[in-house]
Amino acid sequence: MEQLLFFLMAGGMVAATLATIFARNPVYSAIFMILSFAATAGLFVMLDAYLIAVVEVLVYAGAIMVLFLFVIMLINLRSDELEGLKVNPLMVIAAGTFLGLMSKAVSDLGPAVQSRANDLEGTPALVAETLFTEYAVPFEAVSLLLLAAILGTVVLARRSQDA
Amino acid sequence: MEIDTTQLFAVFGTEVKLAVLALVLILTDLFIGKGKLTGPADAVRLVTFLGLGLVLADSFTLVPVLGADWGTLDSFAIYFKRFFLVTALFIMGLSGPYEARFPAGRAEFPILIVFTTLGMCMLASVNDFVTLFVGLELVTITLFLLAAFRPQLPRSIEAGIKFVIVGALAAAFLVYGLAFVYGSTGSFGFAEVSAVVNNGEPMSGALTFGLLMVLVGLSFKIGVVPFHVWVPDVYQGAPTPVTAFLSVGSKAAGVVLLMRVVYTVLGPAASEWTTLLAGLAGLTLIMGNLGAIPQKDLKRFLGYSGIAHAGFLMMAFATHTQDSATAILFYMTTYLFANIAAFLVIVVVSRTADDAGFDRINGLRDRSPFLAIVFIIAMLSLAGVPPTAGFIAKFMILRAAMEQAMHDPAMMALVVLGLVMIVVGLYYYLCVIKRVFMRDAKDTSVLEISGWTKGLLLLCVLVIVVLGCYQAPLVELAGEGASSLF
């Protein structure tokens, strides 16, 4: 049963991602991407990482994809401007090399990955505890990063309004 | 795991001070501005200069502190913290003649520079891959914004967008690699990962792949071929002070992280990567030097020159001895002063225009002999001609590489290639110098230079020449910094 679920989720994820890349219409691409995020969230649930699964749906499938759709609709491309992915040989070589390296890497992953997270690890309390103790430094750095990003975005947005 | 806060503040003292400075700057902008959208840029600039100066002065009292997984303050970190603070001060000085072109973002420009510097100082202290990633994003995202800081120019926007896309790609490689590193070692700490890498058994495919992807992600930052395509376009399009910051600060940030990963995490195991690193170095040297020859724009030209310099740095990484690490520290410092001088000249000569074509330096000899001399010295140092610091830097890298070349044919080939490329480099740097003397300028008006600018240029030239003749103290400092990596 678990295996069946895994193949359903993983297969759905791969299919949805491929569809994202090859869809001609950007709106379809975005919707397939949401599907792919949902399948990823399902995989996280199967690993008992509930918090990450919820965050994946809320942040990615929710907030970020809504932004994507907004932008796509604002740009409002005409149908004759749309074109699908054009494949050239260099792309195939690069992707092929990457795939080869990656499958070699995946085939001998150590036991650290194969063992499932224990039931506790996915809870918000434990994630929060790690975040505020072991990873306090990067956590604070992220808050500075967000502040800088807000500042810069306001400047850029303000000036394109003035002009 | 509990974190000892005293130790935390000892290690990240500089960063805390910079964060406070950034907040003070925002408040200065807010309160002295009194409702004006842009605020009083001059007050913000003044506070930035004072603040950065104080933090720099303070950084000379830093002593190494034993860190933990979350960060470390060894002599290497201290060396680069000073490096980044000096760079930031120079960039602020450099933006002086330029800042009138940021009509609505004059006050925000120094604030973003402070944030970027904070990220860079943090990167100097990283000791685990999570902080590495977050710090790198802090640097990269603020630089995205700075590259697009003149949205009224299509070229600046183009530079920003290209930089965002390439930066996102690099981050994707890095994070993907980190997932594999964590998966096969169960840890993000440099010490733990290094223990697994050097446990006597051959590295697992997953770990190799992970570290390879980390290497790729960082290679984007310093512009190693084949991850260099963004460099010329972004350098050309970004505002000139930002280009200078990209070419010195951002590149040094990538170098810091590569040094930690190659020398500390890979450690002795790096000898298995020699061929790969040497190959990348060779490609980078060829692309950078040959690409620079047909250029017609000063900033784009310095972009290709930066790729060529990345080739020399990669040569040192392929060498992976302590001497080569010392050479990298010295190299970056000479590169800092030569590049800042060159960009400062570009800011002055192209102050009436938005492009920096080669014809802007035509006949510079008549328009301002002082600028002409500074520019020539900077170019000679970048080319590596004897009485300048650039020569010593290239010499140190080649000497370290030669020692390895005795028993490694790949390194031997690389050293020979390096020597050939120095000659090629000499050709195109001299072509630029020729324009200063031989070509006549269209606009023959005398260039006015402010006292500040003159002082900065004099300082750069002085450092380049003095380091070229008497470099023992800096070599010793660099050696001390490098030794803490091993």
XYZ file of C-alpha atoms in Angstrom:
649
model
C 0.000 0.000 0.000
C 2.751 2.393 0.956
C 4.680 1.530 -2.165
C 1.623 2.048 -4.282
C 1.091 5.482 -2.734
C 4.743 6.362 -3.254
C 4.658 5.468 -6.938
C 1.419 7.376 -7.343
C 2.905 10.520 -5.776
C 6.319 10.257 -7.386
C 4.883 9.390 -10.789
C 2.413 12.239 -10.526
C 5.238 14.605 -9.593
C 7.401 13.593 -12.557
C 4.495 13.736 -14.999
C 3.329 17.127 -13.715
C 6.858 18.564 -13.898
C 7.316 17.337 -17.458
C 3.972 18.846 -18.357
C 5.086 22.154 -16.766
C 8.111 22.284 -19.017
C 6.438 21.223 -22.234
C 3.084 23.026 -21.957
C 2.672 25.740 -24.581
C 0.440 27.931 -22.484
C 2.083 29.492 -19.402
C -1.174 29.259 -17.434
C -1.214 25.494 -17.966
C 2.442 25.392 -16.946
C 1.625 27.145 -13.693
C -1.263 24.824 -12.940
C 0.837 21.735 -13.619
C 3.437 23.191 -11.288
C 0.841 23.398 -8.508
C 0.067 19.734 -9.151
C 3.743 18.919 -8.882
C 4.007 20.801 -5.563
C 0.976 18.935 -4.244
C 2.562 15.599 -5.123
C 5.801 16.662 -3.411
C 3.801 17.565 -0.320
C 2.314 14.081 -0.430
C 5.800 12.581 -0.453
C 6.720 14.671 2.594
C 3.630 13.367 4.409
C 4.758 9.817 3.689
C 8.107 10.692 5.306
C 6.255 11.954 8.417
C 7.506 15.488 7.739
C 4.085 17.039 8.272
C 5.204 20.594 8.836
C 7.188 20.691 5.611
C 4.244 19.178 3.758
C 1.913 21.884 5.062
C 4.455 24.628 4.319
C 4.949 23.276 0.816
C 1.229 23.577 0.112
C 0.717 26.910 1.888
C 3.770 28.761 0.644
C 4.557 27.227 -2.707
C 1.262 25.949 -4.053
C -0.537 28.813 -2.346
C 1.303 32.116 -2.186
C 4.051 31.730 -4.758
C 1.930 30.163 -7.463
C -0.738 32.838 -7.056
C 1.998 35.382 -7.762
C 3.059 33.392 -10.815
C -0.478 33.361 -12.158
C -0.880 37.077 -11.487
C 2.269 37.886 -13.421
C 1.282 35.625 -16.303
C -2.114 37.271 -16.521
C -0.705 40.787 -16.239
C 1.783 40.165 -19.032
C -1.150 38.794 -21.042
C 0.728 37.202 -23.906
C -1.123 36.808 -27.186
C -1.434 33.259 -28.423
C 0.869 33.853 -31.416
C 3.616 34.980 -29.034
C 3.502 31.690 -27.187
C 5.918 29.024 -28.178
C 6.765 25.725 -26.620
C 10.214 24.631 -25.539
C 12.654 24.462 -28.451
C 15.136 21.644 -27.926
C 18.667 22.137 -29.161
C 21.467 19.531 -29.033
C 23.498 21.393 -26.386
C 20.544 21.278 -24.007
C 20.212 17.545 -24.541
C 23.926 16.992 -23.853
C 23.893 19.125 -20.687
C 20.721 17.519 -19.370
C 22.011 14.047 -20.267
C 25.294 14.569 -18.408
C 23.446 15.887 -15.384
C 21.009 12.970 -15.440
C 23.864 10.471 -15.711
C 25.760 11.988 -12.773
C 22.599 12.208 -10.752
C 21.469 8.637 -11.295
C 24.946 7.454 -10.318
C 24.689 9.571 -7.176
C 21.193 8.407 -6.261
C 22.096 4.761 -6.786
C 24.582 4.779 -3.926
C 23.018 7.060 -1.347
C 24.085 6.060 2.140
C 21.896 4.729 4.930
C 21.414 8.234 6.370
C 18.846 8.916 3.682
C 17.201 5.549 3.534
C 16.138 5.626 7.164
C 12.901 7.513 7.683
C 12.669 10.457 9.993
C 11.259 9.314 13.297
C 7.774 10.402 14.187
C 8.868 13.352 16.286
C 10.963 15.101 13.680
C 8.135 16.467 11.621
C 6.424 18.360 14.414
C 6.498 22.159 14.454
C 7.821 22.161 18.042
C 10.936 20.220 17.161
C 11.554 22.188 13.983
C 11.198 25.423 15.944
C 13.581 24.218 18.635
C 16.289 23.390 16.097
C 15.670 26.661 14.314
C 16.158 28.760 17.434
C 19.136 26.895 18.862
C 21.322 25.102 16.355
C 20.394 27.273 13.394
C 19.919 30.592 15.216
C 22.628 32.338 13.170
C 21.230 31.576 9.702
C 17.736 32.243 11.048
C 18.711 35.771 12.097
C 20.541 36.253 8.800
C 17.321 35.436 6.960
C 15.523 38.212 8.824
C 18.202 40.683 7.690
C 17.916 39.310 4.170
C 14.181 39.958 4.152
C 14.663 43.495 5.458
C 17.232 44.274 2.746
C 14.993 42.730 0.095
C 11.987 44.802 1.180
C 14.079 47.973 1.155
C 15.459 47.340 -2.316
C 12.135 46.267 -3.768
C 10.475 49.440 -2.513
C 13.191 51.543 -4.175
C 12.864 49.734 -7.497
C 9.067 49.784 -7.466
C 8.897 53.436 -6.405
C 11.121 54.632 -9.161
C 9.438 52.778 -11.950
C 6.274 54.517 -10.739
C 7.933 57.939 -10.853
C 9.236 57.345 -14.347
C 22.461 22.156 21.194
C 22.822 25.331 23.213
C 24.739 28.277 21.798
C 27.052 30.182 24.092
C 25.988 33.798 23.498
C 29.273 35.339 24.654
C 31.062 33.219 22.115
C 28.425 34.029 19.508
C 28.950 37.769 19.907
C 32.705 37.335 19.882
C 32.560 35.506 16.559
C 29.865 37.590 14.886
C 30.699 40.947 16.518
C 31.454 42.642 13.209
C 28.194 41.441 11.702
C 26.166 42.617 14.701
C 27.769 46.062 14.416
C 26.998 46.194 10.697
C 23.393 45.167 11.352
C 23.080 47.981 13.910
C 24.650 50.368 11.398
C 22.118 49.336 8.748
C 19.222 49.953 11.136
C 20.675 53.329 12.188
C 20.938 54.253 8.509
C 17.303 53.371 7.888
C 16.312 55.519 10.875
C 18.533 58.384 9.688
C 16.814 58.236 6.340
C 13.432 58.159 8.039
C 13.808 60.901 10.653
C 16.128 63.413 9.063
C 14.240 62.966 5.798
C 10.979 64.193 7.425
C 8.489 62.791 4.982
C 10.544 63.196 1.841
C 10.491 59.982 -0.154
C 14.220 59.750 -0.707
C 15.471 61.205 2.538
C 18.642 63.206 2.885
C 21.145 61.081 1.099
C 24.084 63.128 2.314
C 23.389 62.402 5.982
C 23.022 58.708 5.207
C 26.269 58.709 3.233
C 28.115 60.444 6.024
C 26.836 57.993 8.643
C 27.751 55.118 6.333
C 31.320 56.359 5.972
C 31.667 56.906 9.708
C 30.061 53.584 10.589
C 32.041 51.504 8.115
C 35.226 53.309 9.160
C 34.578 52.545 12.828
C 33.782 48.897 12.141
C 36.950 48.636 10.039
C 39.038 50.236 12.791
C 37.419 47.856 15.233
C 38.234 44.872 13.023
C 41.933 45.499 13.656
C 41.389 44.636 17.310
C 39.855 41.258 16.438
C 41.648 38.201 17.740
C 40.920 34.632 16.657
C 38.134 32.986 18.681
C 37.504 29.295 18.720
C 34.161 28.852 17.027
C 31.675 26.035 16.708
C 29.627 24.621 13.865
C 27.623 27.835 13.574
C 30.631 30.008 12.843
C 34.294 30.598 13.454
C 36.598 33.563 13.767
C 40.025 32.327 12.660
C 42.744 34.495 11.125
C 41.355 33.637 7.689
C 37.953 35.071 8.632
C 39.561 38.185 10.122
C 41.649 38.768 6.975
C 38.579 38.656 4.766
C 36.391 40.696 7.121
C 38.929 43.522 6.811
C 39.061 42.922 3.066
C 35.290 43.276 2.697
C 35.105 46.369 4.913
C 37.879 48.057 2.931
C 36.079 47.120 -0.289
C 32.810 48.577 0.997
C 34.509 51.844 1.963
C 36.104 52.097 -1.476
C 32.779 51.383 -3.172
C 31.194 54.164 -1.131
C 33.999 56.504 -2.185
C 33.657 55.335 -5.761
C 29.920 55.989 -5.802
C 30.528 59.597 -4.774
C 30.941 61.040 -8.296
C 28.243 58.667 -9.553
C 25.456 58.844 -7.008
C 23.680 61.812 -8.571
C 22.465 59.291 -11.142
C 20.364 57.454 -8.582
C 17.666 60.125 -8.503
C 15.314 58.398 -6.069
C 17.525 55.782 -4.471
C 20.453 57.841 -3.275
C 19.808 57.167 0.397
C 19.026 53.496 -0.077
C 22.188 52.786 -2.038
C 24.557 52.989 0.968
C 22.100 50.999 3.104
C 22.068 48.133 0.615
C 25.879 48.281 0.401
C 26.019 47.871 4.196
C 23.677 44.868 4.032
C 25.781 43.259 1.299
C 28.950 43.854 3.304
C 27.290 42.277 6.322
C 26.561 39.175 4.271
C 30.116 39.064 2.989
C 31.628 39.390 6.480
C 29.336 36.607 7.599
C 30.540 34.395 4.760
C 34.116 34.900 5.982
C 33.113 33.185 9.234
C 30.963 30.322 7.967
C 31.625 26.892 9.303
C 28.548 25.034 8.096
C 26.620 24.743 4.864
C 23.368 26.279 6.136
C 24.992 29.569 7.123
C 26.949 29.409 3.883
C 23.757 29.270 1.854
C 21.898 31.957 3.796
C 24.887 34.315 3.814
C 25.414 33.811 0.116
C 21.777 34.650 -0.572
C 22.045 37.800 1.545
C 24.962 38.911 -0.643
C 23.409 37.820 -3.934
C 19.914 39.197 -3.418
C 21.141 42.648 -2.386
C 23.430 42.623 -5.430
C 20.459 41.748 -7.703
C 18.767 44.892 -6.443
C 21.894 47.007 -6.815
C 22.518 45.774 -10.381
C 19.074 47.032 -11.376
C 19.448 50.257 -9.416
C 18.878 52.495 -12.442
C 15.561 51.142 -13.721
C 15.212 53.996 -16.180
C 18.062 52.422 -18.170
C 16.951 49.291 -20.037
C 20.486 47.928 -19.803
C 20.505 48.123 -16.010
C 17.188 46.263 -15.842
C 18.552 43.686 -18.261
C 21.609 43.225 -16.059
C 19.397 42.801 -13.001
C 17.134 40.209 -14.642
C 20.039 38.217 -16.083
C 21.747 38.259 -12.729
C 18.566 37.063 -10.983
C 18.117 34.153 -13.372
C 21.752 33.058 -13.208
C 21.819 33.580 -9.440
C 18.721 31.426 -9.029
C 20.294 28.725 -11.176
C 23.501 28.819 -9.118
C 21.507 28.663 -5.880
C 19.571 25.680 -7.247
C 22.810 23.804 -7.983
C 24.160 24.677 -4.548
C 21.078 23.601 -2.597
C 20.652 20.458 -4.650
C 24.252 19.565 -3.891
C 23.774 20.336 -0.196
C 20.841 17.908 -0.067
C 23.161 15.148 -1.302
C 25.938 16.172 1.099
C 23.518 16.082 4.014
C 21.998 12.847 2.796
C 25.288 11.008 2.702
C 26.907 12.487 5.826
C 23.939 13.372 8.045
C 25.453 16.738 8.877
C 25.849 20.287 7.577
C 28.953 21.150 9.628
C 32.225 21.533 7.726
C 34.128 19.483 10.317
C 31.684 16.564 10.227
C 31.457 16.503 6.436
C 35.240 16.698 6.177
C 35.558 13.758 8.583
C 33.342 11.652 6.322
C 35.168 12.809 3.178
C 38.552 11.888 4.627
C 37.617 8.699 6.479
C 40.013 6.622 4.408
C 37.372 5.004 2.236
C 36.648 6.232 -1.285
C 33.949 8.887 -1.356
C 30.463 7.616 -2.170
C 28.971 8.689 -5.478
C 26.290 10.702 -3.725
C 28.773 12.695 -1.660
C 30.981 13.340 -4.688
C 27.976 14.511 -6.652
C 26.844 16.749 -3.803
C 30.221 18.419 -3.393
C 30.532 18.745 -7.157
C 27.221 20.610 -7.278
C 28.367 22.860 -4.405
C 31.495 23.590 -6.423
C 29.368 24.420 -9.473
C 27.137 26.748 -7.448
C 30.146 28.632 -6.094
C 31.867 28.702 -9.508
C 29.021 30.862 -10.786
C 29.972 33.484 -8.205
C 33.580 33.889 -9.280
C 32.847 33.435 -12.987
C 34.611 30.174 -13.787
C 34.028 28.844 -17.316
C 31.498 27.314 -18.187
C 29.519 29.253 -15.580
C 30.719 32.680 -16.682
C 28.183 33.685 -19.348
C 26.452 36.203 -17.094
C 29.626 38.134 -16.238
C 30.131 40.415 -19.290
C 26.457 41.359 -19.661
C 25.859 42.058 -15.990
C 29.151 43.957 -15.598
C 28.303 46.128 -18.581
C 24.724 46.845 -17.606
C 25.031 47.429 -13.872
C 25.801 50.926 -12.527
C 29.606 51.329 -12.437
C 30.038 51.322 -8.610
C 27.947 48.155 -8.480
C 30.078 46.593 -11.218
C 33.143 47.370 -9.115
C 31.464 45.785 -6.093
C 30.553 42.707 -8.143
C 34.031 42.329 -9.531
C 35.807 42.671 -6.185
C 33.406 41.964 -3.314
C 31.147 39.359 -4.842
C 34.072 37.534 -6.408
C 35.965 37.543 -3.109
C 32.861 36.155 -1.369
C 32.857 33.254 -3.818
C 36.590 32.784 -3.293
C 36.183 32.695 0.515
C 33.584 29.961 0.272
C 35.508 27.973 -2.335
C 38.573 28.146 -0.086
C 36.597 26.800 2.865
C 35.089 24.037 0.750
C 38.258 23.037 -1.120
C 40.826 23.456 1.655
C 38.794 22.650 4.768
C 35.959 20.357 3.707
C 37.709 18.460 0.926
C 41.076 18.782 2.641
C 43.545 16.093 1.574
C 40.853 14.514 -0.615
C 41.163 17.549 -2.915
C 44.146 15.849 -4.558
C 41.666 13.571 -6.349
C 40.005 16.656 -7.800
C 43.186 18.193 -9.234
C 42.447 17.205 -12.827
C 38.919 18.588 -12.671
C 39.987 21.882 -11.066
C 42.968 22.209 -13.419
C 40.672 21.628 -16.395
C 38.279 24.337 -15.220
C 41.213 26.670 -14.620
C 42.557 26.062 -18.130
C 39.175 26.672 -19.784
C 38.659 29.816 -17.735
C 42.083 31.195 -18.603
C 41.507 30.626 -22.308
C 37.952 32.020 -22.407
C 38.722 35.036 -20.251
C 41.867 36.121 -22.027
C 40.720 35.469 -25.585
C 37.291 36.938 -24.852
C 38.824 40.190 -23.629
C 40.632 40.920 -26.902
C 37.717 42.039 -29.142
C 35.909 44.061 -26.444
C 34.915 47.678 -27.077
C 33.411 48.591 -23.711
C 35.556 49.211 -20.638
C 33.209 47.544 -18.153
C 32.663 44.520 -20.373
C 36.411 44.366 -20.915
C 37.027 44.308 -17.167
C 34.383 41.567 -16.946
C 36.437 39.341 -19.244
C 39.588 40.373 -17.412
C 37.828 39.246 -14.217
C 37.139 35.836 -15.799
C 40.832 35.578 -16.688
C 41.736 36.359 -13.074
C 39.267 33.699 -11.924
C 41.323 31.313 -14.062
C 44.448 32.112 -12.062
C 42.527 31.682 -8.817
C 41.288 28.277 -10.002
C 44.881 27.359 -10.781
C 45.666 27.998 -7.111
C 42.664 25.877 -6.063
C 43.917 23.043 -8.242
C 47.258 23.309 -6.433
C 45.648 22.959 -2.952
C 48.786 23.540 -0.906
C 49.111 26.065 1.890
C 51.342 28.196 -0.341
C 48.581 28.397 -2.920
C 46.073 29.497 -0.254
C 48.476 32.250 0.819
C 48.812 33.236 -2.826
C 45.021 33.516 -3.211
C 44.730 35.852 -0.220
C 47.514 38.044 -1.596
C 46.087 37.903 -5.123
C 42.639 39.075 -4.001
C 44.137 42.052 -2.173
C 46.149 43.232 -5.175
C 43.113 42.632 -7.398
C 41.030 44.789 -5.052
C 43.227 47.870 -5.368
C 43.921 47.552 -9.106
C 40.256 47.017 -9.936
C 38.977 49.811 -7.714
C 41.462 52.223 -9.298
C 40.378 51.158 -12.801
C 36.670 51.523 -11.999
C 37.195 54.878 -10.338
C 38.854 56.140 -13.524
C 35.919 54.745 -15.530
C 33.441 56.560 -13.274
C 35.290 59.842 -13.800
C 35.785 59.593 -17.572
C 32.237 58.437 -18.312
C 30.447 60.776 -15.969
C 28.562 62.522 -18.727
C 27.345 59.327 -20.359
C 25.682 56.073 -19.506
C 28.063 53.845 -21.406
C 31.772 53.243 -20.941
C 33.024 52.671 -24.493
C 36.739 52.442 -25.152
C 36.760 55.877 -26.804
C 36.170 57.462 -23.380
C 39.810 56.934 -22.467
C 41.160 58.090 -25.846
C 43.679 60.863 -25.311
C 43.320 60.713 -21.547
C 46.985 61.811 -21.399
C 45.973 65.322 -22.472
C 42.707 65.528 -20.572
C 44.161 64.536 -17.228
C 47.736 63.241 -16.939
C 47.049 62.133 -13.351
C 44.137 59.873 -14.362
C 46.188 58.541 -17.266
C 49.022 57.478 -14.974
C 46.654 55.889 -12.439
C 44.866 53.992 -15.183
C 48.126 52.705 -16.645
C 49.392 51.523 -13.263
C 46.085 49.749 -12.590
C 46.203 48.037 -16.011
C 49.843 47.022 -15.534
C 49.011 45.535 -12.151
C 46.086 43.583 -13.628
C 48.388 42.373 -16.408
C 51.077 41.399 -13.888
C 54.003 43.604 -14.951
C 56.989 43.629 -12.522
C 57.079 46.784 -10.453
C 53.411 46.334 -9.496
C 51.639 44.169 -6.927
C 49.900 42.150 -9.651
C 53.213 40.667 -10.707
C 53.991 39.374 -7.215
C 50.484 37.902 -6.963
C 50.733 36.010 -10.258
C 54.268 34.946 -9.378
C 53.128 33.472 -6.046
C 50.341 31.472 -7.697
C 52.632 30.170 -10.448
C 55.369 29.272 -7.962
C 52.933 27.289 -5.796
C 51.603 25.571 -8.940
C 55.129 24.786 -10.164
C 55.862 22.770 -7.027
C 52.883 20.538 -7.812
C 53.704 20.498 -11.513
C 56.903 18.545 -10.797
C 54.886 15.384 -10.268
C 51.631 16.077 -12.070
C 51.514 16.496 -15.861
C 48.071 18.156 -15.740
C 49.434 20.905 -13.502
C 52.484 21.248 -15.741
C 50.255 21.847 -18.757
C 48.249 24.356 -16.732
C 51.340 26.303 -15.683
C 52.520 26.501 -19.297
C 49.038 27.642 -20.362
C 49.070 30.226 -17.575
C 52.357 31.663 -18.808
C 51.070 31.872 -22.388
C 47.900 33.572 -21.176
C 49.893 36.159 -19.240
C 51.449 37.162 -22.568
C 48.023 37.277 -24.222
C 46.806 39.385 -21.304
C 49.714 41.754 -21.729
C 48.596 42.315 -25.321
C 45.074 43.468 -24.586
C 45.959 45.490 -21.491
C 48.612 47.300 -23.557
C 46.045 47.901 -26.321
C 43.930 49.764 -23.769
C 46.974 51.699 -22.536
C 47.786 52.600 -26.140
C 44.462 54.414 -26.447
C 45.389 56.649 -23.548
C 48.447 57.898 -25.416
C 48.007 57.384 -29.148
C 44.372 58.142 -29.881
C 42.930 61.650 -29.909
C 39.917 62.370 -27.787
C 36.716 63.689 -29.354
C 36.008 65.755 -26.282
C 39.263 67.449 -25.317
C 37.976 69.304 -22.245
C 40.129 68.967 -19.132
C 38.634 66.529 -16.606
C 37.951 67.976 -13.171
C 38.666 65.562 -10.333
C 37.539 66.203 -6.783
C 40.054 66.045 -3.934
C 38.356 62.961 -2.491
C 38.602 61.052 -5.735
C 42.202 62.100 -6.137
C 43.003 60.870 -2.634
C 41.360 57.495 -3.248
C 43.214 57.058 -6.544
C 46.522 58.012 -4.936
C 45.921 55.509 -2.145
C 45.211 52.689 -4.637
C 48.287 53.496 -6.718
C 50.456 53.752 -3.631
C 49.313 50.356 -2.382
C 49.849 48.774 -5.814
C 53.390 50.123 -6.111
C 54.410 49.589 -2.478
C 53.114 46.016 -2.488
C 55.007 45.469 -5.711
C 58.286 46.467 -4.084
C 57.841 45.504 -0.442
C 55.228 42.841 0.196
C 56.634 40.883 3.159
C 54.146 42.097 5.832
C 51.087 41.345 3.716
C 52.466 37.973 2.637
C 52.988 37.137 6.295
C 49.425 38.217 7.136
C 48.076 36.193 4.212
C 50.145 33.209 5.285
C 48.735 33.423 8.787
C 45.210 33.583 7.371
C 45.847 30.657 5.057
C 47.398 28.506 7.783
C 44.173 28.555 9.818
C 42.422 26.712 6.983
C 44.635 23.647 7.235
